[in-house]
PDB file of C-alpha atoms in Angstrom:
ATOM      1  CA  UNK A  82      10.859  98.557  57.510  1.00 50.00           C
ATOM      2  CA  UNK A  83      11.700  95.797  55.055  1.00 57.00           C
ATOM      3  CA  UNK A  84       9.723  92.701  54.347  1.00 59.00           C
ATOM      4  CA  UNK A  85      10.770  89.150  53.696  1.00 81.00           C
ATOM      5  CA  UNK A  86       9.866  87.274  50.579  1.00 81.00           C
ATOM      6  CA  UNK A  87       6.606  85.534  51.278  1.00 93.00           C
ATOM      7  CA  UNK A  88       3.929  84.074  49.033  1.00 96.00           C
ATOM      8  CA  UNK A  89       1.149  86.219  47.642  1.00 96.00           C
ATOM      9  CA  UNK A  90      -2.409  85.164  48.439  1.00 97.00           C
ATOM     10  CA  UNK A  91      -2.740  83.303  45.157  1.00 97.00           C
ATOM     11  CA  UNK A  92       0.472  81.400  45.715  1.00 97.00           C
ATOM     12  CA  UNK A  93      -0.697  79.823  48.975  1.00 97.00           C
ATOM     13  CA  UNK A  94      -1.425  76.118  48.517  1.00 97.00           C
ATOM     14  CA  UNK A  95      -3.566  73.882  50.691  1.00 97.00           C
ATOM     15  CA  UNK A  96      -0.938  71.146  50.924  1.00 97.00           C
ATOM     16  CA  UNK A  97       1.731  73.589  52.117  1.00 97.00           C
ATOM     17  CA  UNK A  98      -0.657  75.034  54.704  1.00 98.00           C
ATOM     18  CA  UNK A  99      -1.456  71.547  56.007  1.00 98.00           C
ATOM     19  CA  UNK A 100       2.244  70.699  56.149  1.00 98.00           C
ATOM     20  CA  UNK A 101       3.048  73.892  58.028  1.00 98.00           C
ATOM     21  CA  UNK A 102       0.309  73.175  60.574  1.00 98.00           C
ATOM     22  CA  UNK A 103       1.417  69.564  61.132  1.00 97.00           C
ATOM     23  CA  UNK A 104       3.738  70.318  64.038  1.00 97.00           C
ATOM     24  CA  UNK A 105       2.938  70.914  67.720  1.00 95.00           C
ATOM     25  CA  UNK A 106       5.178  73.992  68.055  1.00 96.00           C
ATOM     26  CA  UNK A 107       3.810  75.577  64.887  1.00 97.00           C
ATOM     27  CA  UNK A 108       0.244  74.909  66.023  1.00 96.00           C
ATOM     28  CA  UNK A 109       1.140  76.627  69.284  1.00 95.00           C
ATOM     29  CA  UNK A 110       2.411  79.694  67.399  1.00 96.00           C
ATOM     30  CA  UNK A 111      -0.771  79.776  65.313  1.00 96.00           C
ATOM     31  CA  UNK A 112      -2.906  79.496  68.456  1.00 95.00           C
ATOM     32  CA  UNK A 113      -0.972  82.386  69.948  1.00 94.00           C
ATOM     33  CA  UNK A 114      -1.778  84.566  66.933  1.00 96.00           C
ATOM     34  CA  UNK A 115      -5.365  83.378  66.541  1.00 94.00           C
ATOM     35  CA  UNK A 116      -6.943  86.552  67.913  1.00 93.00           C
ATOM     36  CA  UNK A 117      -5.322  88.653  65.192  1.00 93.00           C
ATOM     37  CA  UNK A 118      -2.533  90.099  67.290  1.00 94.00           C
ATOM     38  CA  UNK A 119       0.790  91.174  65.849  1.00 95.00           C
ATOM     39  CA  UNK A 120       3.482  89.681  68.028  1.00 95.00           C
ATOM     40  CA  UNK A 121       7.259  89.729  68.179  1.00 95.00           C
ATOM     41  CA  UNK A 122       8.919  86.377  67.671  1.00 95.00           C
ATOM     42  CA  UNK A 123      10.906  86.929  70.854  1.00 93.00           C
ATOM     43  CA  UNK A 124       7.647  87.500  72.723  1.00 93.00           C
ATOM     44  CA  UNK A 125       6.196  84.247  71.416  1.00 94.00           C
ATOM     45  CA  UNK A 126       9.424  82.377  72.109  1.00 93.00           C
ATOM     46  CA  UNK A 127       9.279  83.312  75.789  1.00 92.00           C
ATOM     47  CA  UNK A 128       6.229  81.154  76.284  1.00 86.00           C
ATOM     48  CA  UNK A 129       7.616  78.117  74.509  1.00 91.00           C
ATOM     49  CA  UNK A 130      10.168  75.579  75.606  1.00 90.00           C
ATOM     50  CA  UNK A 131      11.819  75.239  72.198  1.00 92.00           C
ATOM     51  CA  UNK A 132      15.360  76.168  71.159  1.00 92.00           C
ATOM     52  CA  UNK A 133      15.579  79.470  69.292  1.00 90.00           C
ATOM     53  CA  UNK A 134      17.158  77.890  66.209  1.00 92.00           C
ATOM     54  CA  UNK A 135      14.250  75.484  65.995  1.00 95.00           C
ATOM     55  CA  UNK A 136      11.810  78.351  66.488  1.00 95.00           C
ATOM     56  CA  UNK A 137      13.432  80.227  63.589  1.00 94.00           C
ATOM     57  CA  UNK A 138      12.824  77.182  61.423  1.00 96.00           C
ATOM     58  CA  UNK A 139       9.179  77.061  62.500  1.00 97.00           C
ATOM     59  CA  UNK A 140       8.675  80.760  61.681  1.00 97.00           C
ATOM     60  CA  UNK A 141      10.185  80.187  58.252  1.00 96.00           C
ATOM     61  CA  UNK A 142       7.919  77.213  57.519  1.00 97.00           C
ATOM     62  CA  UNK A 143       4.847  79.182  58.594  1.00 98.00           C
ATOM     63  CA  UNK A 144       5.919  82.221  56.562  1.00 97.00           C
ATOM     64  CA  UNK A 145       6.786  80.290  53.409  1.00 97.00           C
ATOM     65  CA  UNK A 146       3.474  78.412  53.535  1.00 98.00           C
ATOM     66  CA  UNK A 147       1.626  81.721  53.755  1.00 97.00           C
ATOM     67  CA  UNK A 148       0.212  81.158  57.233  1.00 98.00           C
ATOM     68  CA  UNK A 149       1.974  84.119  58.784  1.00 97.00           C
ATOM     69  CA  UNK A 150       3.119  87.521  57.562  1.00 96.00           C
ATOM     70  CA  UNK A 151       6.485  88.584  58.920  1.00 95.00           C
ATOM     71  CA  UNK A 152       7.925  92.074  59.139  1.00 93.00           C
ATOM     72  CA  UNK A 153      11.364  93.096  60.302  1.00 93.00           C
ATOM     73  CA  UNK A 154      11.784  96.233  62.367  1.00 92.00           C
ATOM     74  CA  UNK A 155      15.297  96.930  63.524  1.00 91.00           C
ATOM     75  CA  UNK A 156      16.504  93.723  65.107  1.00 91.00           C
ATOM     76  CA  UNK A 157      13.022  92.383  65.804  1.00 93.00           C
ATOM     77  CA  UNK A 158      10.681  90.270  63.751  1.00 94.00           C
ATOM     78  CA  UNK A 159       6.942  90.501  64.111  1.00 96.00           C
ATOM     79  CA  UNK A 160       4.378  88.014  62.889  1.00 97.00           C
ATOM     80  CA  UNK A 161       0.654  88.010  62.282  1.00 97.00           C
ATOM     81  CA  UNK A 162      -1.657  85.291  61.078  1.00 98.00           C
ATOM     82  CA  UNK A 163      -2.752  85.859  57.449  1.00 98.00           C
ATOM     83  CA  UNK A 164      -6.354  85.313  58.380  1.00 97.00           C
ATOM     84  CA  UNK A 165      -7.913  87.268  55.501  1.00 97.00           C
ATOM     85  CA  UNK A 166      -5.720  85.605  52.881  1.00 97.00           C
ATOM     86  CA  UNK A 167      -6.339  82.134  54.280  1.00 97.00           C
ATOM     87  CA  UNK A 168     -10.088  82.718  54.586  1.00 96.00           C
ATOM     88  CA  UNK A 169     -10.164  83.930  50.985  1.00 97.00           C
ATOM     89  CA  UNK A 170      -8.226  80.926  49.714  1.00 96.00           C
ATOM     90  CA  UNK A 171      -9.722  78.205  51.932  1.00 96.00           C
ATOM     91  CA  UNK A 172     -13.066  79.413  53.290  1.00 94.00           C
ATOM     92  CA  UNK A 173     -13.818  78.103  56.750  1.00 92.00           C
ATOM     93  CA  UNK A 174     -10.672  76.011  57.002  1.00 95.00           C
ATOM     94  CA  UNK A 175      -8.626  78.080  59.429  1.00 95.00           C
ATOM     95  CA  UNK A 176     -11.592  78.552  61.747  1.00 93.00           C
ATOM     96  CA  UNK A 177     -11.966  74.772  61.772  1.00 93.00           C
ATOM     97  CA  UNK A 178      -8.329  74.445  62.775  1.00 95.00           C
ATOM     98  CA  UNK A 179      -8.374  77.118  65.462  1.00 94.00           C
ATOM     99  CA  UNK A 180     -11.313  75.558  67.270  1.00 93.00           C
ATOM    100  CA  UNK A 181      -9.213  72.421  67.788  1.00 93.00           C
ATOM    101  CA  UNK A 182      -6.398  74.301  69.503  1.00 89.00           C
ATOM    102  CA  UNK A 183      -6.196  75.031  73.212  1.00 80.00           C
ATOM    103  CA  UNK A 184      -6.246  78.670  74.293  1.00 72.00           C
ATOM    104  CA  UNK A 185      -2.630  79.738  74.576  1.00 66.00           C
ATOM    105  CA  UNK A 186      -1.297  80.572  78.000  1.00 56.00           C
ATOM    106  CA  UNK A 187      -0.497  84.253  77.937  1.00 55.00           C
ATOM    107  CA  UNK A 188       1.244  86.364  80.532  1.00 50.00           C
ATOM    108  CA  UNK A 189      -1.216  88.660  82.259  1.00 43.00           C
TER     109      UNK A 189
ATOM    110  CA  UNK B  13     -11.834  39.016  57.730  1.00 51.00           C
ATOM    111  CA  UNK B  14      -8.896  40.327  59.674  1.00 56.00           C
ATOM    112  CA  UNK B  15      -8.124  43.897  60.547  1.00 58.00           C
ATOM    113  CA  UNK B  16      -4.888  45.830  60.680  1.00 80.00           C
ATOM    114  CA  UNK B  17      -3.657  47.575  63.769  1.00 81.00           C
ATOM    115  CA  UNK B  18      -5.030  51.097  63.637  1.00 93.00           C
ATOM    116  CA  UNK B  19      -5.548  53.742  66.285  1.00 96.00           C
ATOM    117  CA  UNK B  20      -8.684  53.845  68.386  1.00 96.00           C
ATOM    118  CA  UNK B  21     -10.726  57.044  68.275  1.00 97.00           C
ATOM    119  CA  UNK B  22      -9.052  58.392  71.402  1.00 97.00           C
ATOM    120  CA  UNK B  23      -5.591  57.746  70.028  1.00 97.00           C
ATOM    121  CA  UNK B  24      -6.083  59.974  66.979  1.00 97.00           C
ATOM    122  CA  UNK B  25      -4.084  63.196  67.288  1.00 97.00           C
ATOM    123  CA  UNK B  26      -4.612  66.452  65.436  1.00 97.00           C
ATOM    124  CA  UNK B  27      -0.959  66.790  64.433  1.00 97.00           C
ATOM    125  CA  UNK B  28      -0.892  63.304  62.908  1.00 97.00           C
ATOM    126  CA  UNK B  29      -4.102  63.992  61.005  1.00 98.00           C
ATOM    127  CA  UNK B  30      -2.666  67.237  59.614  1.00 98.00           C
ATOM    128  CA  UNK B  31       0.540  65.449  58.646  1.00 98.00           C
ATOM    129  CA  UNK B  32      -1.379  62.683  56.900  1.00 98.00           C
ATOM    130  CA  UNK B  33      -3.408  65.221  54.933  1.00 98.00           C
ATOM    131  CA  UNK B  34      -0.357  67.238  53.876  1.00 97.00           C
ATOM    132  CA  UNK B  35       0.233  65.398  50.615  1.00 97.00           C
ATOM    133  CA  UNK B  36      -1.521  65.751  47.236  1.00 95.00           C
ATOM    134  CA  UNK B  37      -1.983  62.020  46.697  1.00 96.00           C
ATOM    135  CA  UNK B  38      -3.358  61.479  50.196  1.00 97.00           C
ATOM    136  CA  UNK B  39      -5.750  64.401  49.778  1.00 96.00           C
ATOM    137  CA  UNK B  40      -6.897  62.788  46.545  1.00 95.00           C
ATOM    138  CA  UNK B  41      -7.596  59.512  48.358  1.00 96.00           C
ATOM    139  CA  UNK B  42      -9.520  61.374  51.062  1.00 96.00           C
ATOM    140  CA  UNK B  43     -11.536  63.247  48.432  1.00 95.00           C
ATOM    141  CA  UNK B  44     -12.351  59.921  46.785  1.00 94.00           C
ATOM    142  CA  UNK B  45     -13.728  58.574  50.075  1.00 96.00           C
ATOM    143  CA  UNK B  46     -15.464  61.794  51.114  1.00 94.00           C
ATOM    144  CA  UNK B  47     -18.971  60.571  50.355  1.00 93.00           C
ATOM    145  CA  UNK B  48     -18.604  57.709  52.817  1.00 93.00           C
ATOM    146  CA  UNK B  49     -17.999  54.976  50.315  1.00 94.00           C
ATOM    147  CA  UNK B  50     -15.996  51.860  51.103  1.00 95.00           C
ATOM    148  CA  UNK B  51     -13.522  51.388  48.296  1.00 95.00           C
ATOM    149  CA  UNK B  52     -10.854  48.877  47.369  1.00 95.00           C
ATOM    150  CA  UNK B  53      -7.333  50.248  47.251  1.00 95.00           C
ATOM    151  CA  UNK B  54      -6.919  48.801  43.771  1.00 93.00           C
ATOM    152  CA  UNK B  55     -10.036  50.659  42.678  1.00 93.00           C
ATOM    153  CA  UNK B  56      -8.686  53.951  44.006  1.00 94.00           C
ATOM    154  CA  UNK B  57      -5.270  53.284  42.506  1.00 94.00           C
ATOM    155  CA  UNK B  58      -6.745  52.975  39.022  1.00 92.00           C
ATOM    156  CA  UNK B  59      -7.646  56.648  39.003  1.00 86.00           C
ATOM    157  CA  UNK B  60      -4.268  57.864  40.220  1.00 91.00           C
ATOM    158  CA  UNK B  61      -0.971  58.166  38.410  1.00 90.00           C
ATOM    159  CA  UNK B  62       1.148  57.070  41.370  1.00 92.00           C
ATOM    160  CA  UNK B  63       3.318  53.949  41.710  1.00 92.00           C
ATOM    161  CA  UNK B  64       1.704  51.172  43.746  1.00 90.00           C
ATOM    162  CA  UNK B  65       4.523  51.081  46.290  1.00 92.00           C
ATOM    163  CA  UNK B  66       4.044  54.780  46.920  1.00 95.00           C
ATOM    164  CA  UNK B  67       0.294  54.278  47.179  1.00 95.00           C
ATOM    165  CA  UNK B  68       0.834  51.563  49.813  1.00 94.00           C
ATOM    166  CA  UNK B  69       2.860  54.076  51.800  1.00 96.00           C
ATOM    167  CA  UNK B  70       0.064  56.637  51.512  1.00 97.00           C
ATOM    168  CA  UNK B  71      -2.567  54.136  52.703  1.00 97.00           C
ATOM    169  CA  UNK B  72      -0.380  53.294  55.682  1.00 96.00           C
ATOM    170  CA  UNK B  73       0.079  56.958  56.643  1.00 97.00           C
ATOM    171  CA  UNK B  74      -3.664  57.594  56.389  1.00 98.00           C
ATOM    172  CA  UNK B  75      -4.454  54.451  58.376  1.00 97.00           C
ATOM    173  CA  UNK B  76      -1.915  55.057  61.132  1.00 97.00           C
ATOM    174  CA  UNK B  77      -3.092  58.654  61.542  1.00 98.00           C
ATOM    175  CA  UNK B  78      -6.658  57.400  61.976  1.00 97.00           C
ATOM    176  CA  UNK B  79      -8.032  59.047  58.844  1.00 98.00           C
ATOM    177  CA  UNK B  80      -9.016  55.788  57.197  1.00 97.00           C
ATOM    178  CA  UNK B  81     -10.179  52.410  58.400  1.00 96.00           C
ATOM    179  CA  UNK B  82      -8.721  49.502  56.461  1.00 95.00           C
ATOM    180  CA  UNK B  83     -10.016  45.981  56.209  1.00 93.00           C
ATOM    181  CA  UNK B  84      -8.456  43.034  54.445  1.00 93.00           C
ATOM    182  CA  UNK B  85     -10.633  40.577  52.593  1.00 92.00           C
ATOM    183  CA  UNK B  86      -8.782  37.834  50.793  1.00 91.00           C
ATOM    184  CA  UNK B  87      -6.131  39.565  48.740  1.00 91.00           C
ATOM    185  CA  UNK B  88      -7.914  42.909  48.679  1.00 94.00           C
ATOM    186  CA  UNK B  89      -7.799  45.862  51.015  1.00 94.00           C
ATOM    187  CA  UNK B  90     -10.737  48.173  51.469  1.00 96.00           C
ATOM    188  CA  UNK B  91     -10.695  51.630  52.995  1.00 97.00           C
ATOM    189  CA  UNK B  92     -13.263  54.041  54.368  1.00 97.00           C
ATOM    190  CA  UNK B  93     -12.903  57.486  55.808  1.00 98.00           C
ATOM    191  CA  UNK B  94     -13.308  57.475  59.622  1.00 98.00           C
ATOM    192  CA  UNK B  95     -15.758  60.340  59.429  1.00 97.00           C
ATOM    193  CA  UNK B  96     -17.567  59.659  62.715  1.00 97.00           C
ATOM    194  CA  UNK B  97     -14.340  59.257  64.679  1.00 97.00           C
ATOM    195  CA  UNK B  98     -12.791  62.379  63.171  1.00 97.00           C
ATOM    196  CA  UNK B  99     -15.958  64.420  63.703  1.00 96.00           C
ATOM    197  CA  UNK B 100     -16.048  63.290  67.326  1.00 97.00           C
ATOM    198  CA  UNK B 101     -12.416  64.154  67.928  1.00 96.00           C
ATOM    199  CA  UNK B 102     -12.175  67.348  65.861  1.00 96.00           C
ATOM    200  CA  UNK B 103     -15.672  68.760  65.324  1.00 94.00           C
ATOM    201  CA  UNK B 104     -16.067  70.511  62.007  1.00 92.00           C
ATOM    202  CA  UNK B 105     -12.478  70.029  60.946  1.00 95.00           C
ATOM    203  CA  UNK B 106     -12.869  67.324  58.313  1.00 95.00           C
ATOM    204  CA  UNK B 107     -15.806  69.116  56.705  1.00 93.00           C
ATOM    205  CA  UNK B 108     -13.583  72.188  56.459  1.00 93.00           C
ATOM    206  CA  UNK B 109     -10.949  70.128  54.697  1.00 96.00           C
ATOM    207  CA  UNK B 110     -13.301  68.372  52.311  1.00 94.00           C
ATOM    208  CA  UNK B 111     -14.782  71.629  51.029  1.00 93.00           C
ATOM    209  CA  UNK B 112     -11.300  72.639  49.840  1.00 93.00           C
ATOM    210  CA  UNK B 113     -10.871  69.508  47.734  1.00 89.00           C
ATOM    211  CA  UNK B 114     -11.989  69.121  44.116  1.00 80.00           C
ATOM    212  CA  UNK B 115     -14.633  66.550  43.373  1.00 72.00           C
ATOM    213  CA  UNK B 116     -12.787  63.380  42.414  1.00 66.00           C
ATOM    214  CA  UNK B 117     -13.110  62.160  38.868  1.00 56.00           C
ATOM    215  CA  UNK B 118     -14.959  58.887  39.050  1.00 55.00           C
ATOM    216  CA  UNK B 119     -15.665  56.380  36.335  1.00 50.00           C
ATOM    217  CA  UNK B 120     -19.337  56.467  35.357  1.00 44.00           C
TER     218      UNK B 120
END
């Protein structure tokens, strides 16, 4: 399992986090991961009406801002929300964001 | 006293607010207004090392996103943070942002 280059906790900046969140599709991804789940990008993509190339861009923006942690396993990428890192850097902020987001529609 | 076109409370969207906040200079303006003060743009500009044209752009982004309310009096513009509107639309969110911001340096 290899990992992508992504910022350490201390490298995460508030402006970059705000920028990464300022997009409807990226907010939808964050809402999907809000409960702490680790999810494959392909699994998230299924529930969203966005072209895969655009989705790849959104995952990169979220990863580079430090909002998500991405791992590669074989041909799949998995993402989780960096809740602990974000709570340590910006106490209370992410919770304040998540409460604004609708519950994601998830397949039963 | 005339007023600029700016969104009503119900027209404020979370994505636009996040976008407006995702800039160091705009965060600095918001921090300056955090205590509820009504401030002239020229007064805010004095404390910031940003070109006036760029500052005008920042005020417009904040205003159009619904973060600030702007009034024109004579040749001066005054801004306030739309705290009540933002709290009504996105409960707890703005407080979560403001706690991340440094106290602005203010002339004594």
